PDB file of C-alpha atoms in Angstrom:
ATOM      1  CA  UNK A   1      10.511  63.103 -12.030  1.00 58.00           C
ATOM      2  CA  UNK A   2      14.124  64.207 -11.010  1.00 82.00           C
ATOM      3  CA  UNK A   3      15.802  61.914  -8.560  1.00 89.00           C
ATOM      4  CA  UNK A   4      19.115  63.816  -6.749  1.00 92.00           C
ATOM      5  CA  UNK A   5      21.624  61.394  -6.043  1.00 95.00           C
ATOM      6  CA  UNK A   6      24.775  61.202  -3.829  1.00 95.00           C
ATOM      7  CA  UNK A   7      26.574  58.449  -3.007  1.00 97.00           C
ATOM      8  CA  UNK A   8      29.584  57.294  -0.184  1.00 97.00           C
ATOM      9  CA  UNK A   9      32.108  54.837  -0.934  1.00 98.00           C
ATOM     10  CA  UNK A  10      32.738  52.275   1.928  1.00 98.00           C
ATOM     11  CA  UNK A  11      36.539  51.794   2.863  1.00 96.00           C
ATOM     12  CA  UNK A  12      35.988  47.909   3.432  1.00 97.00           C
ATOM     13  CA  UNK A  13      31.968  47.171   2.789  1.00 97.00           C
ATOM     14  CA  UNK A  14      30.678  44.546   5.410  1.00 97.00           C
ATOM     15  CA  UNK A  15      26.886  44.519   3.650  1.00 98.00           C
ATOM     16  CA  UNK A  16      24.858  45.438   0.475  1.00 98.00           C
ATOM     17  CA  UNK A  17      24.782  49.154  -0.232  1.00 98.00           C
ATOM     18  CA  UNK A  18      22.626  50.831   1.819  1.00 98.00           C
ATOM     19  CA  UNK A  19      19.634  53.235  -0.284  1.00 98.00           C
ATOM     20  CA  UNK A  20      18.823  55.883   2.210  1.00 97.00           C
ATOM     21  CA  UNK A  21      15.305  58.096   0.646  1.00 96.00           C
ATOM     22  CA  UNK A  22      15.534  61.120   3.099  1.00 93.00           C
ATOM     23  CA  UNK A  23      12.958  63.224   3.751  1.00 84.00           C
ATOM     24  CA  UNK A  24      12.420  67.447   4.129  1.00 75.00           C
ATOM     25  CA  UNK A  25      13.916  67.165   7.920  1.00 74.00           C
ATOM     26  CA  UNK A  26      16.753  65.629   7.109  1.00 82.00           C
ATOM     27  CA  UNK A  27      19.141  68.258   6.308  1.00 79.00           C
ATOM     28  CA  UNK A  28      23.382  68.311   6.640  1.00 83.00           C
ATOM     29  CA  UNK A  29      23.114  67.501  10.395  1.00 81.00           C
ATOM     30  CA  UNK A  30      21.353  64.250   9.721  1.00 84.00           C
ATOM     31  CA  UNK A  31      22.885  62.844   7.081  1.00 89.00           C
ATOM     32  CA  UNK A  32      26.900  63.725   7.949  1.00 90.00           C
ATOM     33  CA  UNK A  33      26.487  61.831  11.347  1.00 91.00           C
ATOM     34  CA  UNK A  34      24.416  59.248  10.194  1.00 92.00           C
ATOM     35  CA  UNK A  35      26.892  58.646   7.034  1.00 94.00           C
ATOM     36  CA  UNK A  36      29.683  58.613   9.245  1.00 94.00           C
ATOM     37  CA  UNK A  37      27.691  55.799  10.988  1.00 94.00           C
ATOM     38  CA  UNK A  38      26.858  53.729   8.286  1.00 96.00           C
ATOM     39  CA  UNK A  39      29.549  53.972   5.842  1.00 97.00           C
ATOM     40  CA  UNK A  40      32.138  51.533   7.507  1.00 97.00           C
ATOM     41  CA  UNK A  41      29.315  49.163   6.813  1.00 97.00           C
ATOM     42  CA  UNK A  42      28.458  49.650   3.432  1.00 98.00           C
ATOM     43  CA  UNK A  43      28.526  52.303   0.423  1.00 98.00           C
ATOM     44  CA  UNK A  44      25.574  54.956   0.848  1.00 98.00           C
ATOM     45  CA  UNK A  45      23.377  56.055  -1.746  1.00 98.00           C
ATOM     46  CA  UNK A  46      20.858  58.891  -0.756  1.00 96.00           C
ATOM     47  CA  UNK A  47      18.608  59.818  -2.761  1.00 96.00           C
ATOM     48  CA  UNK A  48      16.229  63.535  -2.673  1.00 92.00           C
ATOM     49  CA  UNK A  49      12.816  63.686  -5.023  1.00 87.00           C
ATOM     50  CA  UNK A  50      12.381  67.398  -6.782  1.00 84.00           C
ATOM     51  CA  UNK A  51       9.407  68.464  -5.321  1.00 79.00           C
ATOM     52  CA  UNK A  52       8.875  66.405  -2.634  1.00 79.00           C
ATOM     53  CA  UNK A  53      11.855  66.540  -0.524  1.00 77.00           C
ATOM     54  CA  UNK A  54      14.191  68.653  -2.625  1.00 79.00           C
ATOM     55  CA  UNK A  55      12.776  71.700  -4.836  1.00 77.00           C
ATOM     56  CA  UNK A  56      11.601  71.249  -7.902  1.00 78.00           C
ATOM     57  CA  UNK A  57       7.796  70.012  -9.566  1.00 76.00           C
ATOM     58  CA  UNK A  58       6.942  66.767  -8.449  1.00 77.00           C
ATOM     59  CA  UNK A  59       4.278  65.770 -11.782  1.00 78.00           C
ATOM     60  CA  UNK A  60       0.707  65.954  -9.944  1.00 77.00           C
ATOM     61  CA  UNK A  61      -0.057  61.955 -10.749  1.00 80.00           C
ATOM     62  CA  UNK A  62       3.200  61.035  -9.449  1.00 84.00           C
ATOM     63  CA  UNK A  63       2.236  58.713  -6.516  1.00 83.00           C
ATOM     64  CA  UNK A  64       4.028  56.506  -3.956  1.00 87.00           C
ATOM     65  CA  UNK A  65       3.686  53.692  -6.369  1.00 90.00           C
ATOM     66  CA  UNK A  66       5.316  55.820  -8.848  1.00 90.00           C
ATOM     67  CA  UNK A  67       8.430  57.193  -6.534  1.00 91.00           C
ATOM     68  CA  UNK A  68       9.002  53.887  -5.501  1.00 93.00           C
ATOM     69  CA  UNK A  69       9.852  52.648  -9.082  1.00 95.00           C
ATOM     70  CA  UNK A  70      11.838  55.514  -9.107  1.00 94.00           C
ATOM     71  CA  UNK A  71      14.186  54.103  -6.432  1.00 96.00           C
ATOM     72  CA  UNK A  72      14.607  51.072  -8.816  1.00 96.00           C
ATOM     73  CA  UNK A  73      15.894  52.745 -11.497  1.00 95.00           C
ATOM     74  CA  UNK A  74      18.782  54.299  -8.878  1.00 96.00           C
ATOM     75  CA  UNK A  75      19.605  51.598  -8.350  1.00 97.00           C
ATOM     76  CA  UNK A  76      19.816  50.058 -12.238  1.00 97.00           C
ATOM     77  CA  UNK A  77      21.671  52.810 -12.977  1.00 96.00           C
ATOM     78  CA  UNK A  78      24.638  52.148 -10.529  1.00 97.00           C
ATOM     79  CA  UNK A  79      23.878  48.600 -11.130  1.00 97.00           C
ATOM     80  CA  UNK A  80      23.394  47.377  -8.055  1.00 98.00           C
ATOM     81  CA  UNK A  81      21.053  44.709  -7.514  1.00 97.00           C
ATOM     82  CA  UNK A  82      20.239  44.374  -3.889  1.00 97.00           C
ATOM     83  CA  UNK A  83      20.469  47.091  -1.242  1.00 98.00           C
ATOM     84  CA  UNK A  84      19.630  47.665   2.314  1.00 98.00           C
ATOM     85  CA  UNK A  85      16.948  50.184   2.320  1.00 98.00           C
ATOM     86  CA  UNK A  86      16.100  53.118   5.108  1.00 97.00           C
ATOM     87  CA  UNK A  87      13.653  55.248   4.884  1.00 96.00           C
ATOM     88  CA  UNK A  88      12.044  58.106   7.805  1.00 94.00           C
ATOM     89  CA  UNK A  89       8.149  59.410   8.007  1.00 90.00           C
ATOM     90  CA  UNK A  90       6.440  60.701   4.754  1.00 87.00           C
ATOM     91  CA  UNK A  91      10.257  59.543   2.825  1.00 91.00           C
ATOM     92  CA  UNK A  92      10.049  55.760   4.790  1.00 94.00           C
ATOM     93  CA  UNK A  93       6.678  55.308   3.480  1.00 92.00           C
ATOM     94  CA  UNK A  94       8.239  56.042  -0.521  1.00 93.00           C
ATOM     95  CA  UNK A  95      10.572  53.181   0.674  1.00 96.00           C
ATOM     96  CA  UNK A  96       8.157  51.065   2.021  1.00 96.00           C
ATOM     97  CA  UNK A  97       6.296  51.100  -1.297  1.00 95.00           C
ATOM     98  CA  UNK A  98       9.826  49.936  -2.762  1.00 96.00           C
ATOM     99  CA  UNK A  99      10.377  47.214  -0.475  1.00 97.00           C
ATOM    100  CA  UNK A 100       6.745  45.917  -1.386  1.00 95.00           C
ATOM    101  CA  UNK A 101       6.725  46.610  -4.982  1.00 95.00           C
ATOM    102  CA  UNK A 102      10.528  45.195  -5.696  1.00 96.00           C
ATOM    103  CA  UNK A 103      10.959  42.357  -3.294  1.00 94.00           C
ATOM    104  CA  UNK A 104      14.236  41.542  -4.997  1.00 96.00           C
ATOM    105  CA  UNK A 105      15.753  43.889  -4.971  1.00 97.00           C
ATOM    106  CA  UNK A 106      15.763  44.079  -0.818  1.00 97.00           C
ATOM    107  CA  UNK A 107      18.432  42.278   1.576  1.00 98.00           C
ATOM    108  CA  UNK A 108      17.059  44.365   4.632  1.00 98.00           C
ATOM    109  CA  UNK A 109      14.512  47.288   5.532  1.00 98.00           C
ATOM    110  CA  UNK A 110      14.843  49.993   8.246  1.00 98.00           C
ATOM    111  CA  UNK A 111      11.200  51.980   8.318  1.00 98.00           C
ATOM    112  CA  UNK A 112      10.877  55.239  11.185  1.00 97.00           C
ATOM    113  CA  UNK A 113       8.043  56.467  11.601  1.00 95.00           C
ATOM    114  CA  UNK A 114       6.393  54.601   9.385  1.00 95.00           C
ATOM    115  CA  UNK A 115       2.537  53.284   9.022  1.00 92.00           C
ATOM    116  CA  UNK A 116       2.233  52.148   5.308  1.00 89.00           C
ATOM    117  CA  UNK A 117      -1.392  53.351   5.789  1.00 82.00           C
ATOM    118  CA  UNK A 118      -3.223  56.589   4.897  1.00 71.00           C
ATOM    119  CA  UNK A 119      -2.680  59.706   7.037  1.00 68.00           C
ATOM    120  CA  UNK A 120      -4.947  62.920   7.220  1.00 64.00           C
ATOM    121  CA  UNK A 121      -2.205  65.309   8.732  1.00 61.00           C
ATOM    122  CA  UNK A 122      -3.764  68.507   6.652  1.00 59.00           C
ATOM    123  CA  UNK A 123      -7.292  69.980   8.138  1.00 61.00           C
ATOM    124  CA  UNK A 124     -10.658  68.225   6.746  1.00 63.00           C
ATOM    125  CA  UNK A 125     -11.274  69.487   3.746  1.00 64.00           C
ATOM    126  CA  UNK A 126      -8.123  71.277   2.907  1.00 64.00           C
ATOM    127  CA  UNK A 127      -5.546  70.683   0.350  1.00 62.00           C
ATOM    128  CA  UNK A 128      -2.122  71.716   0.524  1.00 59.00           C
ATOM    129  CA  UNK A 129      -2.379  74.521  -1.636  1.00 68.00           C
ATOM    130  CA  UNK A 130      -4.646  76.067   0.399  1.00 69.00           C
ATOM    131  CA  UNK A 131      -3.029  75.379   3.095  1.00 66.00           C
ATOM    132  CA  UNK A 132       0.123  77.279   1.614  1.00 65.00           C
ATOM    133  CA  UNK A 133      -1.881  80.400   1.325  1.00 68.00           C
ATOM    134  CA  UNK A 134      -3.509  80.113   5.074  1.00 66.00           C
ATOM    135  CA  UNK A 135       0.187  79.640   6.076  1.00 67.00           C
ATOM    136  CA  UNK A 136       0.907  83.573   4.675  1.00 67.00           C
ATOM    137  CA  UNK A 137      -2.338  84.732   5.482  1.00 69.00           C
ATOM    138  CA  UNK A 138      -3.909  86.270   8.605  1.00 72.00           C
ATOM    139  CA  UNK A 139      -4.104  82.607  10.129  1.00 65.00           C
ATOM    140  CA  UNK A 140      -0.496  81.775   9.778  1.00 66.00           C
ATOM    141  CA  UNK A 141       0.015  81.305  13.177  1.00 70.00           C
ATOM    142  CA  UNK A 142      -3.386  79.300  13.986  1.00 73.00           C
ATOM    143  CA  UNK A 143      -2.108  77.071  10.646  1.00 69.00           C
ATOM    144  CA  UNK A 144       1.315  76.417  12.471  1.00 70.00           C
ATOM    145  CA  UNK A 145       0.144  75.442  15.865  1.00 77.00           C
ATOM    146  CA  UNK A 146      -1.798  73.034  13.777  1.00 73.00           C
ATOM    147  CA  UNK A 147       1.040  72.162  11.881  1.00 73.00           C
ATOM    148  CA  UNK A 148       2.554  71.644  15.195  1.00 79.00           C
ATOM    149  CA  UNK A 149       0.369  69.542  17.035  1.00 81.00           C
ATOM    150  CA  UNK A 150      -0.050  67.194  14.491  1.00 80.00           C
ATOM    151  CA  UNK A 151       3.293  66.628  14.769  1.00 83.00           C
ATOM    152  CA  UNK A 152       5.045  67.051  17.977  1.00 91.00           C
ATOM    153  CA  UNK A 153       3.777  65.181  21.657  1.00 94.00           C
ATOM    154  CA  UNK A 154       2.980  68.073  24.088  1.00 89.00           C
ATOM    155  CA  UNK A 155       1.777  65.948  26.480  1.00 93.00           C
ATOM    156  CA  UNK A 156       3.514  67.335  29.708  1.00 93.00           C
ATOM    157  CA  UNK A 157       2.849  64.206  31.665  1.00 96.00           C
ATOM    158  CA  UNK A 158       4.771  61.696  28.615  1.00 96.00           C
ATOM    159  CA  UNK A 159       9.094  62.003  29.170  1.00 96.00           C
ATOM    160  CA  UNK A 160       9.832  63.781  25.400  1.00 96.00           C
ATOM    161  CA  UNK A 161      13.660  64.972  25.045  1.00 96.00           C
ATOM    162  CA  UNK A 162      14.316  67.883  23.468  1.00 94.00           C
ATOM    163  CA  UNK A 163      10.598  68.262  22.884  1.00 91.00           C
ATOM    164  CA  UNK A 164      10.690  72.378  23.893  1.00 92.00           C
ATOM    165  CA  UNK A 165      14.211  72.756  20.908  1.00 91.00           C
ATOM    166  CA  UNK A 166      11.751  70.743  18.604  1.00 88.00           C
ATOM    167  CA  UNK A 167       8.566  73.296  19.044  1.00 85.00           C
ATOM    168  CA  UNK A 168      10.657  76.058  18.823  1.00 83.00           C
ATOM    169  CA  UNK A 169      12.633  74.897  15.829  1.00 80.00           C
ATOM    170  CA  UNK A 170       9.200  74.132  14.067  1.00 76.00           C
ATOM    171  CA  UNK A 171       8.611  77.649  14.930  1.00 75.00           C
ATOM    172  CA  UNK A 172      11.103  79.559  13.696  1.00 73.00           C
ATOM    173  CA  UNK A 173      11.020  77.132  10.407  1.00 67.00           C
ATOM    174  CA  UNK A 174       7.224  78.509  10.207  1.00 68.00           C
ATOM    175  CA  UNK A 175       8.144  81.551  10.613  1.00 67.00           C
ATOM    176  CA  UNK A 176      10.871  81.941   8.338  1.00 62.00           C
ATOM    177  CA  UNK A 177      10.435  79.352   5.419  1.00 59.00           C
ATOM    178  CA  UNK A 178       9.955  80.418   2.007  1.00 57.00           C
ATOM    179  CA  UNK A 179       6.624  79.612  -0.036  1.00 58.00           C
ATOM    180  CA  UNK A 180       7.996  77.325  -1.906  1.00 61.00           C
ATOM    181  CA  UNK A 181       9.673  75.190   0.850  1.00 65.00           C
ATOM    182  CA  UNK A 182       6.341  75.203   2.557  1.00 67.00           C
ATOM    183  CA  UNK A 183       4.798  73.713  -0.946  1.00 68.00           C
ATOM    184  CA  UNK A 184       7.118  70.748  -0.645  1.00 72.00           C
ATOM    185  CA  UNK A 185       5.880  70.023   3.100  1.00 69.00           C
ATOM    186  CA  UNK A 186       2.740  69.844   2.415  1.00 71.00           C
ATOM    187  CA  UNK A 187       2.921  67.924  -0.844  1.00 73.00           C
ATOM    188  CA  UNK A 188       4.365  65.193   1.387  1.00 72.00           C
ATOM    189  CA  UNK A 189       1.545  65.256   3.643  1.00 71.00           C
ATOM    190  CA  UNK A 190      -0.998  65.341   0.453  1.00 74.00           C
ATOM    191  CA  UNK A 191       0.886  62.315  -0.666  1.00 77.00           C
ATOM    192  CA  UNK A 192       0.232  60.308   2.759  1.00 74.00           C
ATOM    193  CA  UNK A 193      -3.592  60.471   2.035  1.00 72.00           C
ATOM    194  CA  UNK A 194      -3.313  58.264  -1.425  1.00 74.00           C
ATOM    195  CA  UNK A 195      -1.793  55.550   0.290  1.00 76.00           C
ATOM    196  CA  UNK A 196      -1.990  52.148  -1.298  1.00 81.00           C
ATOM    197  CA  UNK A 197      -3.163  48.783   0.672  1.00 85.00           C
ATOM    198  CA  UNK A 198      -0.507  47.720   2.749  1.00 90.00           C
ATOM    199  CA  UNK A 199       1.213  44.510   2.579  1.00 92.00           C
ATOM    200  CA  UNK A 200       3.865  42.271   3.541  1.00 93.00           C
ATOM    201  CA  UNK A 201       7.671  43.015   2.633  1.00 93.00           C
ATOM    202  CA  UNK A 202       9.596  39.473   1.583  1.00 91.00           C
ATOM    203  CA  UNK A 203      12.927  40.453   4.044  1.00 95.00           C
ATOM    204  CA  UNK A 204      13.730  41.199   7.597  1.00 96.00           C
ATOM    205  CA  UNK A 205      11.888  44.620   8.410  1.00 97.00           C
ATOM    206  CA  UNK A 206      12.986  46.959  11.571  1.00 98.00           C
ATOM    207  CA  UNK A 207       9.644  48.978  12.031  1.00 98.00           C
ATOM    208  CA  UNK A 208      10.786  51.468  14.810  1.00 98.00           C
ATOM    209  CA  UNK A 209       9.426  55.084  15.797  1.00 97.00           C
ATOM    210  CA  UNK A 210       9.266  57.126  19.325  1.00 98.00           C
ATOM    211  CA  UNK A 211       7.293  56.100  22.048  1.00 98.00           C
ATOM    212  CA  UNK A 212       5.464  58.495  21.797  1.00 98.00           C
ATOM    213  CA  UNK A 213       4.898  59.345  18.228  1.00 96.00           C
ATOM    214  CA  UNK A 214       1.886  61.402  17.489  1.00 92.00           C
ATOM    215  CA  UNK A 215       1.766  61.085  13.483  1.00 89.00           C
ATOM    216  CA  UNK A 216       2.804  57.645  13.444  1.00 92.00           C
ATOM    217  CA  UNK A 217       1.325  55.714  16.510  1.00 94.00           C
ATOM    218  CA  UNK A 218       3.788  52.626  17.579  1.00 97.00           C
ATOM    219  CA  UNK A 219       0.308  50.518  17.448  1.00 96.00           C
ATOM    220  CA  UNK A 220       0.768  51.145  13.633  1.00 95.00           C
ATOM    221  CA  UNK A 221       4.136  50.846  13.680  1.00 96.00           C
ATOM    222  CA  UNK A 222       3.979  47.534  15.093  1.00 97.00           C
ATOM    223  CA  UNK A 223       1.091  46.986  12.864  1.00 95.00           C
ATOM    224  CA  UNK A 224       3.196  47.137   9.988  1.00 96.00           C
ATOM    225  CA  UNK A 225       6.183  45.096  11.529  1.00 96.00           C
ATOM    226  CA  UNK A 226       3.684  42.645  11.621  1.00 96.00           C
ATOM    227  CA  UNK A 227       2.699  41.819   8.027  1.00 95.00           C
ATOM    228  CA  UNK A 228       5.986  40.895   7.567  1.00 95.00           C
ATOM    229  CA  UNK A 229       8.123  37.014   8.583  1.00 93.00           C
ATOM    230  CA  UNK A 230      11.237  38.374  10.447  1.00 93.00           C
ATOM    231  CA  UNK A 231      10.730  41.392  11.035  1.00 97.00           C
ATOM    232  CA  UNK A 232      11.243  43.794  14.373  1.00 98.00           C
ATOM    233  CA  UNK A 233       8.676  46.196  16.191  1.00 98.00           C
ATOM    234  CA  UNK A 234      10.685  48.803  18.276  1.00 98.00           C
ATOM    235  CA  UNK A 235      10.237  52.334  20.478  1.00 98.00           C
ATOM    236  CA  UNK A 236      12.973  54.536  21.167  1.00 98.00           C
ATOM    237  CA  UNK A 237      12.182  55.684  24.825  1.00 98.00           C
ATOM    238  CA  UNK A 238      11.564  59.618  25.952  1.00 98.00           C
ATOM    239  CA  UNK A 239      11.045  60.458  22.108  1.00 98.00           C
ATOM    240  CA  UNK A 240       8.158  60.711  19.848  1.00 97.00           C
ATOM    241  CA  UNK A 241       7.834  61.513  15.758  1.00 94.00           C
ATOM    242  CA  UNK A 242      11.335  63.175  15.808  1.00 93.00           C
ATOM    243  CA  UNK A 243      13.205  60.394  17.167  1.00 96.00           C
ATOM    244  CA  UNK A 244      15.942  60.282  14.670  1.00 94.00           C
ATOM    245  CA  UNK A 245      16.678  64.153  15.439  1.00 93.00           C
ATOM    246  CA  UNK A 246      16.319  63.880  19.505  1.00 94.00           C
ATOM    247  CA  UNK A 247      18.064  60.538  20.111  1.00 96.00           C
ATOM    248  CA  UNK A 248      19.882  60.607  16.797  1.00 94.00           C
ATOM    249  CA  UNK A 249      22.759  58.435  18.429  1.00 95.00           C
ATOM    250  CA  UNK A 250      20.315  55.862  19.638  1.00 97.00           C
ATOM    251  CA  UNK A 251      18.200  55.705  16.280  1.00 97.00           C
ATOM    252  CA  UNK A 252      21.664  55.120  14.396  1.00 96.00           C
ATOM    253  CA  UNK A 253      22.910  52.406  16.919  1.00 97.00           C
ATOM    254  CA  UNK A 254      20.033  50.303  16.664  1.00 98.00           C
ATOM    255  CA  UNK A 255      19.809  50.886  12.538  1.00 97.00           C
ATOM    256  CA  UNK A 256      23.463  49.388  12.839  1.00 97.00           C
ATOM    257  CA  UNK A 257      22.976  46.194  14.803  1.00 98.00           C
ATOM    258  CA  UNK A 258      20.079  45.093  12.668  1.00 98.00           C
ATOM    259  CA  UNK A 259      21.507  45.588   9.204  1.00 98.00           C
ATOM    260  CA  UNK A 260      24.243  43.786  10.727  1.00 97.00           C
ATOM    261  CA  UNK A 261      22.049  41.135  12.312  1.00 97.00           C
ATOM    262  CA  UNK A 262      23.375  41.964  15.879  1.00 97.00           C
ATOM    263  CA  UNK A 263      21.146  41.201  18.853  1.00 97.00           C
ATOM    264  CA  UNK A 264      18.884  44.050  19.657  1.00 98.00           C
ATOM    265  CA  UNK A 265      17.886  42.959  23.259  1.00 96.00           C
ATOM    266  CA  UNK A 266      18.773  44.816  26.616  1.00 96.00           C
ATOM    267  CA  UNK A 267      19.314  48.003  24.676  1.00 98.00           C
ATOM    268  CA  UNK A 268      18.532  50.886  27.512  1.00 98.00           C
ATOM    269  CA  UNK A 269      17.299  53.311  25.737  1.00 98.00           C
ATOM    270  CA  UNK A 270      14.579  50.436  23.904  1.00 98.00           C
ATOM    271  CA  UNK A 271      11.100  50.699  25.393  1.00 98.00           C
ATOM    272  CA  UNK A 272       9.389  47.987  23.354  1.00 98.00           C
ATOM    273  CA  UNK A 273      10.630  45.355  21.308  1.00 98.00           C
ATOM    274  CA  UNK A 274       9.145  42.712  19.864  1.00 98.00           C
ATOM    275  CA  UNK A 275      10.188  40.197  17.137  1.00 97.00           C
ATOM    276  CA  UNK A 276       7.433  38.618  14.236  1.00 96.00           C
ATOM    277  CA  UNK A 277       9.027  35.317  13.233  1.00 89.00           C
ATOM    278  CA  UNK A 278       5.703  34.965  11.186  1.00 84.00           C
ATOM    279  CA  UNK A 279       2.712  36.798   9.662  1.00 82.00           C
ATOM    280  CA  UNK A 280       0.475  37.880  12.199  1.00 76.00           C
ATOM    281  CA  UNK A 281      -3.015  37.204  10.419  1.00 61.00           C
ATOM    282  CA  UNK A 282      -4.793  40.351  11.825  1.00 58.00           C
ATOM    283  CA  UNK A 283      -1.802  42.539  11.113  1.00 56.00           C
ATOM    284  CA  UNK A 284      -3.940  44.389   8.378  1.00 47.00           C
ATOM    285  CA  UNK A 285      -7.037  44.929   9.650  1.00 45.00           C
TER     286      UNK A 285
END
């Protein structure tokens, strides 16, 4: 396994180092404003995986489990011992596994989009090879609108911004994407099917997603906030799945205040928020 790393020194850090696991979507215009955020807070190490979110061959019995303990050696090997950790979709659940696997090493946890359960995003019964081949094939385009759907809200009567950019952006990235890029995307959505049990994570937890996230539901979100003492359930309103690329400003603000430990109340552009000062018992069920 092949771990790319790049890291940010902080002029004057104000918090641990902050371990940001990004994903496929989160290309240069994610990561130079959200660095530009977060790097008067802390130093910022992001990390890619070859073939999973960066090319490359991801071994076939490489796991979440597995990636996870990946993110621990990153950090042994800029010894660091703690670190604030953010991860987004199919990449948040590799740092959820982290957070639950290496309680120590954690001061605080920022999860979007995030269930920490299994997902079935590919069609019953197919794998993502095959899927790679329908996606060049005569059903390319059928494939995409599935691809689509499973991802986007296109309900006309839910408030979405930016959700016509988004569609047509997944579109053209359809479209135009090379075989290999579309192996990576759907070897993250293979992965979210072998999803361990969840559990609780032993620091203060931000669980936070659109409201209207079709992949990740905000009932699982919040499902997830809940296993966990401290931690913080929150929608972003008029977004869904995509949050942190159509209210990029307001996903950013609110990761600030709570590594920071600012209050996150009266925000108005926060639809729900709820706080777990304990375990909810029926969290897991």
């Amino acid at each position: 396994m092949v771990l790319e790393v790049e890291t940010w020194t902080s002029p004057s850090p104000r918090i641990a180092p902050i371990l940001a696991v990004r994903g496929l979507a989160e290309g240069e215009s994610v990561i130079r404003p959200q660095t530009e955020a977060l790097v008067p807070l802390a130093d910022v190490v992001s990390v890619r995986i070859a073939g999973l979110t960066a090319p490359g061959v991801l071994p076939p019995d490489h796991g979440l489990d597995d990636l996870a303990d990946g993110l621990g050696a990153v950090l042994d090997e800029l010894g660091l011992s703690k670190a604030n950790v953010c991860g987004i979709s199919h990449a948040g659940e590799i740092a959820y596994r982290f957070a639950v696997r290496h309680p120590e090493r954690m001061e605080r946890v920022v999860l979007t989009g995030v269930t920490g359960q299994r997902r079935d995003l590919l069609p019953p019964g197919t794998g993502a090879d095959e899927m790679v081949e329908l996606m060049k094939g005569p059903k390319g385009r059928e494939m995409a609108d599935h691809v689509i759907s499973s991802m986007l809200c296109q309900d006309p009567a839910l408030p979405v911004r930016g959700r016509a950019a988004m569609r047509w952006a997944l579109a053209e990235l359809i479209d135009h994407v090379g075989v290999s890029q579309i192996h990576l995307w759907f070897r993250c959505l293979e992965l979210l099917q072998e999803v361990p049990e969840r559990a609780g994570i032993a620091a203060p937890v931000l669980a936070v997603t659109g409201e209207h996230d079709v992949p990740c539901p905000p009932a699982d979100c919040r499902a997830l906030a809940a296993l966990s003492s401290g931690s913080v359930f929150a929608t972003i309103r008029e977004a869904d799945h995509f949050v942190f690329l159509t209210r990029a400003g307001e996903h950013l603000d609110l990761t600030r205040r709570f590594l920071l430990d600012e209050p996150l109340e009266d925000l108005p552009y926060v639809a729900t928020l709820e706080r777990f000062p304990h375990v909810v018992a029926c969290a897991s069920s």
